[in-house]
Amino acid sequence: MPGLRSSACALALFATTVSALVGCSRADRGFPDFSDLVEQNSPSVVNISTVAGEEEVSSLSPEAGDDQSPEWFRRFLEEHAPPGRAEEGESESSPDVPQAEPLGSGFILWEDGYVLTNFHVVQGAREVIVRLMDRRQLTAKIVGTDRSTDLALLKVEAKGLQAVKIGDSRKLRPGQWVFAIGSPFTFDYSVTAGIVSAKGRNLQSEQYVPFIQTDVAINPGNSGGPLFNLDGEVVGINSQIYSQSGSFQGVSFSIPIDVATKVARQLRDTGKVTRGWLGVVVQEVDRNLAQSFGMERPEGALVSRVMPDSPAEESGIKPGDVILSFNGETLPTSGSLPPLVGSVDPGQLISLNVIRDGKPIEFKVEIGVLDERDTEADPEVAQVPPPRAEPPRDAPLGLVVSSLTDDQRRALRVLSGGVRVEQVSGGPAVAAGIRPGDVVLSLAGQEVDSPARFAEIVGRLTPGTTVPILVSRNGAPSFLPLDVPATDRGLPGSMPGG
């Protein structure tokens, strides 16, 4: 019966195929099996608990009200704070002795007892306790911390420690699988996995870190723990999440391991971190600013201020320059510059490719040493009442400006030049975002030092163009794109070309 034999063969073939598919592991279908990697690397991961001094408790609590922390982050900490002392009616080991609170994770960086974690995990700690996978609890010494990268290096005295294998975070590509081991909500050695979402993310909180973005689930207690690749190598340190609800929403940030190990070596060898310093304040280049500077597309870092006696000033960098590349590394955004500068050893000669007045220029700059005071925010500027004077009849571009008094210069930190905006009557000034009290430092690349000079520059502007205007607000300068009206209206004092 050939037909029956043929059907039986087909059925057998079908059954064999189904059986093979069912028997396939997830790895065979494109999903990695992390079990062996987790077993091999878990002994290198540690849980970190701290005992805070009385004066430092507030700095570790979500109620501290740190204005530099985003609201979502403070709310997240508040809702998921680690358990503290026992509630009323429950037993306590000693009501007068501060209890160690599990705050984060870490990993053994070097076999001689060095442990790496986040700075915010041990911030304000009077005592740090490191717990290993074999349940040993070791008192750790804080070797050094670096607030700028949110890193801390600890030292424990123990034998038989297993250090992690260090990978190369520069080789990571978006879409690659990664996994984390940590202690979220005090659940030790929890494993979560995901993919690399992006590289080189810039966050305002740590300007010297080009973060790795992943969708690996990170929660309180994961901070300071390792991010592994599929070779079992550490490629990052889990540090932050972004959430609008206070819960994990698929956006996590890790410090690249190459940044972390460089910081760790400096902390181990010298107890402090030395960074390169260029001495510029930069801002983003948007489409309108790119047009005002004669650029084809938005890119690079726009220099809004050059610090006095800085390497940038000595090399001839000026406000209004757009830095397109740093030592051969292109700058897609302004946030790309600080990590590159900070990673350079002081004294090294680097090259800068700059656009000035629409033309490319190359500079050679010897990088200086960053003083941590240069990274601090400027204090709030006291408001000085404007002098009583008759405003001019004309309002070029919708602005009424006046000269600065000596008291205003001191309060507004304007050493020379500039005019103060007294009134914004509308038109291009309002659209650009200029406000009363702003100080106009330059217009269309030309310095402004008096109301007459301001009116003269305005009169020479080409109608229908967009020009950059540099304003200082509360002591912080920034460029704004200013649209020049397409007619002579609003441009008093216009002069014919020729």
Coordinates of C-alpha atoms in Angstrom, one line a residue, residues 6 13 46 77 136 141 189 195 218 229 289 291 319 346 382 386 397 432 469 497:
S6 CA 3.9 7.6 1.9
L13 CA 8.9 13.4 9.2
V46 CA 28.7 41.7 46.3
L77 CA 13.6 56.5 46.0
R136 CA 31.0 36.3 54.4
K141 CA 37.5 50.8 53.7
Y189 CA 21.8 37.9 43.3
I195 CA 19.8 44.7 25.1
I218 CA 17.4 48.2 37.2
N229 CA 28.2 40.9 28.0
L289 CA 21.4 78.5 15.4
Q291 CA 21.4 78.6 10.1
P319 CA 32.6 82.6 22.0
P346 CA 46.5 67.0 31.4
A382 CA 21.4 89.3 42.9
P386 CA 18.2 99.4 36.5
L397 CA 14.3 94.4 16.9
A432 CA 14.1 84.5 20.3
I469 CA 22.8 87.0 19.6
G497 CA 25.0 98.9 1.6

